[in-house]
Tab-separated table of C-alpha atoms in Angstrom:
chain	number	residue	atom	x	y	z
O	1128	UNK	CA	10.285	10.145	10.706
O	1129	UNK	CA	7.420	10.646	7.935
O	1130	UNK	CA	4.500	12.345	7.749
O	1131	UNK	CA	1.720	12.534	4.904
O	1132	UNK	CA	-1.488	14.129	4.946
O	1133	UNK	CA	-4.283	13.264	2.416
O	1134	UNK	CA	-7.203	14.873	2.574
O	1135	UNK	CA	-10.494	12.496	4.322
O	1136	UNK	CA	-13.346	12.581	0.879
O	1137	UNK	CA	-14.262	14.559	-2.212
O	1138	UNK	CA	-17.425	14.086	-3.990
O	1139	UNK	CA	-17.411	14.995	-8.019
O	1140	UNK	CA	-19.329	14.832	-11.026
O	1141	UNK	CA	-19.301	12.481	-13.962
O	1142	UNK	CA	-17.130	14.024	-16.527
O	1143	UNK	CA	-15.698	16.800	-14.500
O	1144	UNK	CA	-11.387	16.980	-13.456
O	1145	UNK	CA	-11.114	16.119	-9.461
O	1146	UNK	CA	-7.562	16.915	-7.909
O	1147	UNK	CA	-6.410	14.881	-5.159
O	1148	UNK	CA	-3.349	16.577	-3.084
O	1149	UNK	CA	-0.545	15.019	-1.059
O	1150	UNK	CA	1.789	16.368	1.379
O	1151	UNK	CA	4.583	14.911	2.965
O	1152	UNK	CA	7.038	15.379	5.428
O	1153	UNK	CA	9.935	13.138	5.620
O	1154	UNK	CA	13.543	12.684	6.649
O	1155	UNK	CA	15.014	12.129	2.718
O	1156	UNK	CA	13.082	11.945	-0.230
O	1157	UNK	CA	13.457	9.307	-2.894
O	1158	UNK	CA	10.184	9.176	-4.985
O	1159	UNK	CA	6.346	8.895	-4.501
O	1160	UNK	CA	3.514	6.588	-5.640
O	1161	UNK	CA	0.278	6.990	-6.424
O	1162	UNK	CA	-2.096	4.044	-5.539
O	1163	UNK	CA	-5.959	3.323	-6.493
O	1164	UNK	CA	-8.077	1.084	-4.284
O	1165	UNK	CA	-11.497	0.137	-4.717
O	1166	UNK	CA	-13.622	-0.801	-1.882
O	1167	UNK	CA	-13.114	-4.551	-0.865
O	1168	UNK	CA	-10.250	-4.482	-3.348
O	1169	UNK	CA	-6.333	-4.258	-3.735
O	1170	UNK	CA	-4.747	-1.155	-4.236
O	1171	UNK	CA	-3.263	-0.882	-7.958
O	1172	UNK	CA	-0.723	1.036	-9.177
O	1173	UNK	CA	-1.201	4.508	-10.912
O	1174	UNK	CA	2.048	6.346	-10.967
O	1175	UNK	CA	5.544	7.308	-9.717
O	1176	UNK	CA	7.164	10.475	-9.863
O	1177	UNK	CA	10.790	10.888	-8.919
O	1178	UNK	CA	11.347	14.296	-10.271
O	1179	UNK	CA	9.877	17.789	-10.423
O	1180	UNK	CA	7.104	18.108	-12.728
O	1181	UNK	CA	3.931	16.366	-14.258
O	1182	UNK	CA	3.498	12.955	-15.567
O	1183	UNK	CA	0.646	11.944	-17.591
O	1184	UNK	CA	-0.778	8.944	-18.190
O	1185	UNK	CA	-3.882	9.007	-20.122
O	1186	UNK	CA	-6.692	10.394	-17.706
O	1187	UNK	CA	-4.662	10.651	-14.841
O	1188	UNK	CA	-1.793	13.189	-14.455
O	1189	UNK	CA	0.623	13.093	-11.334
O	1190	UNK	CA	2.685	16.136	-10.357
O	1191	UNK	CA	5.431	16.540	-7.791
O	1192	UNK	CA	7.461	19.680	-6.331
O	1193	UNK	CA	10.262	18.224	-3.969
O	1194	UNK	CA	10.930	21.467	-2.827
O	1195	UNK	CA	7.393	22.191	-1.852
O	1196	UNK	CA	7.075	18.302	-0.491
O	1197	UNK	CA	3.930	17.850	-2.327
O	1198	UNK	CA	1.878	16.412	-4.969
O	1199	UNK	CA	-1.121	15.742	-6.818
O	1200	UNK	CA	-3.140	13.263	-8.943
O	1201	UNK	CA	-5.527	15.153	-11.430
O	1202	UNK	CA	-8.170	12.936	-13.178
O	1203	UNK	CA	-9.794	14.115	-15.602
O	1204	UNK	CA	-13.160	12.817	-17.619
O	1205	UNK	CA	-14.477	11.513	-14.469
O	1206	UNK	CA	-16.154	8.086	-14.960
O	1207	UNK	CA	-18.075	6.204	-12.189
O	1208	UNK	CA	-15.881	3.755	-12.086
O	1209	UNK	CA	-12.736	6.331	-10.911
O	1210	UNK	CA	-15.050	6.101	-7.458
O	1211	UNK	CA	-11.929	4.700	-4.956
O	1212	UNK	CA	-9.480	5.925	-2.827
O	1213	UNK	CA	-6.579	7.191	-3.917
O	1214	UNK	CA	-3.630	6.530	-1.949
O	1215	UNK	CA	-0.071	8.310	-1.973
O	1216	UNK	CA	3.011	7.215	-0.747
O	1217	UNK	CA	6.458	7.858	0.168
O	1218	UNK	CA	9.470	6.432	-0.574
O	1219	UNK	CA	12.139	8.026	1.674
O	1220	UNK	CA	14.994	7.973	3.955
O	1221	UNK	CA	17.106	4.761	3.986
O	1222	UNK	CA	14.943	2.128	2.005
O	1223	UNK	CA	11.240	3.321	4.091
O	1224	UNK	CA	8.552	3.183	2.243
O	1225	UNK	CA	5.123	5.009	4.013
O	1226	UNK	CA	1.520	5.822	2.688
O	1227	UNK	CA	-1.034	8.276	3.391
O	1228	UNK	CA	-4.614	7.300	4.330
O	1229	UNK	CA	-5.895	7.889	0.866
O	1230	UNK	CA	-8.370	10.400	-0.137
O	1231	UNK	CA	-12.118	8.790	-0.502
O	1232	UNK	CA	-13.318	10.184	-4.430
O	1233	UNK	CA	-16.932	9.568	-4.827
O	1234	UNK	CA	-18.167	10.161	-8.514
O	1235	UNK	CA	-21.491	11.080	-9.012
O	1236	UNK	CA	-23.881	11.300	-12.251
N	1416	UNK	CA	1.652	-15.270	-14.402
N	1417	UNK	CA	-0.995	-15.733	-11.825
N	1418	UNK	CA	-0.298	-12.670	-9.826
N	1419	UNK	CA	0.718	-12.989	-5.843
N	1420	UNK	CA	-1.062	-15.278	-4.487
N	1421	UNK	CA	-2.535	-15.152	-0.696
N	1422	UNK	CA	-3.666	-17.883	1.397
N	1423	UNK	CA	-6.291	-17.923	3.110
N	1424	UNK	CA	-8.637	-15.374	1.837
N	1425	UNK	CA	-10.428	-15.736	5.535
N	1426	UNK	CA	-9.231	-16.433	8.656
N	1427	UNK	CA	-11.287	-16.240	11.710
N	1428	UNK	CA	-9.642	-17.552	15.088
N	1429	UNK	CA	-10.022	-17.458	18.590
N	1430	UNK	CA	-7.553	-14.652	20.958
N	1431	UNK	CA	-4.297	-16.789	21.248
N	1432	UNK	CA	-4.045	-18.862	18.807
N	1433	UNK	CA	-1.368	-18.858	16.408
N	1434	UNK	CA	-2.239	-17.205	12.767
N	1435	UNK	CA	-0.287	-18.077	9.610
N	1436	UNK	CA	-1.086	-15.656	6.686
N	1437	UNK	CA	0.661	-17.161	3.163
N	1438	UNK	CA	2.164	-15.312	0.380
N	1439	UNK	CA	3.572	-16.348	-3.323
N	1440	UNK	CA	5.032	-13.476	-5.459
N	1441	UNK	CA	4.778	-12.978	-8.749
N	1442	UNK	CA	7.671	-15.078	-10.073
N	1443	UNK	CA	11.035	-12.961	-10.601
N	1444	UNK	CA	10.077	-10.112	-8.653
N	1445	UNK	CA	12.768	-9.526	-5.885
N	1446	UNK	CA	10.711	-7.403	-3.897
N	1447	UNK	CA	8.245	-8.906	-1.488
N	1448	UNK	CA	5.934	-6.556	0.624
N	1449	UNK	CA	3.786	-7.395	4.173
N	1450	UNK	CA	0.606	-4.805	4.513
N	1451	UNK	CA	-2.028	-4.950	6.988
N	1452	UNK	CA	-4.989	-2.535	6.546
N	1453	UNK	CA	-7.489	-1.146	9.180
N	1454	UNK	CA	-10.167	1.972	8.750
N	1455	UNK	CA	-8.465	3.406	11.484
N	1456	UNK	CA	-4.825	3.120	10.561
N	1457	UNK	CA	-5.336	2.845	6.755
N	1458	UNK	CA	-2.459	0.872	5.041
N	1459	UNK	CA	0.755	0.018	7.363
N	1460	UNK	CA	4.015	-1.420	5.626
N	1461	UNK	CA	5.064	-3.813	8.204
N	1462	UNK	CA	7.795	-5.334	6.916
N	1463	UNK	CA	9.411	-5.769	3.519
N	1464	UNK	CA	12.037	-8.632	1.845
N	1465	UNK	CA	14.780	-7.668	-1.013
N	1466	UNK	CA	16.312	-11.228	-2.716
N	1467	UNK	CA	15.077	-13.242	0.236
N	1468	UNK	CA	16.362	-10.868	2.710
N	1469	UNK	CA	14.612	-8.235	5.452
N	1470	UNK	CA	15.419	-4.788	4.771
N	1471	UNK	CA	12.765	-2.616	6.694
N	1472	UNK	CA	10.969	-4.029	9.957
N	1473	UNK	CA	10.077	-1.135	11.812
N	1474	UNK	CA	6.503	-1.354	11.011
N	1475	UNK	CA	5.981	-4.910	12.450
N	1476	UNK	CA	3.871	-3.813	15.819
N	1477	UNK	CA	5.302	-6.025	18.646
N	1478	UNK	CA	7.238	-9.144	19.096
N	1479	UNK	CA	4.030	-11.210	18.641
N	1480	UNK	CA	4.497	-10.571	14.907
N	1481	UNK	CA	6.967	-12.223	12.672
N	1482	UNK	CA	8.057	-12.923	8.856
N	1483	UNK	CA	9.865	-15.255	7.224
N	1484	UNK	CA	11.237	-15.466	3.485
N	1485	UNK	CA	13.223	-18.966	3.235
N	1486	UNK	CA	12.871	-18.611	-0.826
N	1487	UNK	CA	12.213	-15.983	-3.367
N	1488	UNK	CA	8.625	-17.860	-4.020
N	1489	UNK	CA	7.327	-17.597	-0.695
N	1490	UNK	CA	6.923	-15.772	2.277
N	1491	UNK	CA	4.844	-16.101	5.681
N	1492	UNK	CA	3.417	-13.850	8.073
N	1493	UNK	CA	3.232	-15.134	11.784
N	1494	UNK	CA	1.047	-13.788	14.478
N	1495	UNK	CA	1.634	-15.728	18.019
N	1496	UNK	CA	-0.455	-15.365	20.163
N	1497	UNK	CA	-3.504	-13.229	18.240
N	1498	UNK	CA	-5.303	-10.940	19.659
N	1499	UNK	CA	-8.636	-9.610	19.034
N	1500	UNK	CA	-6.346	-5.661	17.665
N	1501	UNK	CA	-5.251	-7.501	15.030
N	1502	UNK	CA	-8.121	-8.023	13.001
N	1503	UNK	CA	-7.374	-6.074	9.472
N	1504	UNK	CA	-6.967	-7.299	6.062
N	1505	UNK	CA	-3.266	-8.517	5.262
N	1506	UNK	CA	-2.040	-7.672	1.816
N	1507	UNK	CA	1.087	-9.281	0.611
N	1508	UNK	CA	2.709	-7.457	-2.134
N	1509	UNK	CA	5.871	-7.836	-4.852
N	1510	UNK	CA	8.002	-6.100	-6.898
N	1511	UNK	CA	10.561	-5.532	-9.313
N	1512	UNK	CA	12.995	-3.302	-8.055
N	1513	UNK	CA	11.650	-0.695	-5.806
N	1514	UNK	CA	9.111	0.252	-8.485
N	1515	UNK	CA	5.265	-0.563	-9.254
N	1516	UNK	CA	3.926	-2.878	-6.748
N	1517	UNK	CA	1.297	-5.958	-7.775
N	1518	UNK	CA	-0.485	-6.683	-4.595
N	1519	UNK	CA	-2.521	-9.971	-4.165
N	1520	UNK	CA	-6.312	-10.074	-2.573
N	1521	UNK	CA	-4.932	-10.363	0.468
N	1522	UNK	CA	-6.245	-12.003	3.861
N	1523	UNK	CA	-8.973	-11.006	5.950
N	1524	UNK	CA	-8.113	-11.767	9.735
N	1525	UNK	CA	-10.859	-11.461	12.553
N	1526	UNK	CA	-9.991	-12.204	16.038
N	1527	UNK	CA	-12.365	-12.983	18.881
């Protein structure tokens, strides 16, 4: 079985770092993806993290403890156009593939 | 390349009809990927294809749903009969290897 818990909405400011958190529960582990959608839109990709540790990519960061069965996207330099939701999701088990709900990050001025 | 491509964009129907949701991957991906996407449930794998073949349908709801891959350029989503539940947006989506996915615009279903 699976399990991931996003949380619901975060509201930021322009220009400020936002951390988005991701925690998962699954039977096997095999890697996890990070996903932005805008509203009306289709999710794109952002990252994947297979290992311990923190991949950056520009503004966004992704970080991953297997042991802890969590993660987290960190963008920094907020712009208003970051405003989506962020979805995370698992790949475990034998060949499943699961996401969260996404996390709802509304940028501000 | 074009990107996936989904067809239609719209679909409204009537409870029992028959609903036929259309996808083209991006060309020499051999992943292909069936979504559906409510604000309650958020986004639900349903099924997805490697070269052609199923690998994981335990997200397809019921027996009223079905996919079909007959070539590694396209892929189709049956619904039979509809009901008014499954209304959501449909995203079809591909890969290369079990990697970064491209999904397409996908398909807005409503059903009355």
């Amino acid at each position: 079985g699976q399990n991931i818990d996003q949380p619901t909405e975060m509201t930021a400011t322009e220009g400020a770092i936002v951390q988005i958190n991701c925690t998962y529960q699954t039977s096997g582990f095999n890697g996890l993806f990070w996903y932005q959608q805008h509203a009306g839109e289709a999710p794109t990709f952002l990252s994947y993290n297979v290992l311990d540790g923190l991949e950056e990519k520009g503004r966004f960061s992704s970080f991953l403890s297997r042991s802890k069965g969590y993660s987290y996207l960190l963008l920094k330099e907020l712009q208003m156009k970051d405003s989506a939701s962020y979805l995370c999701a698992v790949y475990y088990g034998n060949n499943r593939l699961a996401f969260g709900k996404g996390n709802q990050v509304v940028v501000i001025p | 390349d074009a990107g996936v491509i989904q067809s239609p964009r719209h679909e409204v129907t009537e409870m029992g009809q028959e609903v036929t949701l259309r996808c083209k991957p991006i060309s020499g991906h051999d992943y292909l990927f069936w979504y559906r996407q409510t604000m309650m449930r958020g986004l639900e794998l349903l099924i997805y294809f490697n070269n052609n073949v199923p690998i994981d349908d335990s997200g397809m709801p019921e027996d009223r749903f079905s996919a079909k891959m007959p070539n590694a350029s396209f892929s189709t989503l049956k619904i039979q009969p509809s009901e008014p539940r499954d209304s959501a947006v449909y995203f079809c989506a591909s890969s290369l290897a079990l990697y970064e996915q491209y999904f397409g615009p996908g398909t807005r279903l409503t059903v009355t």
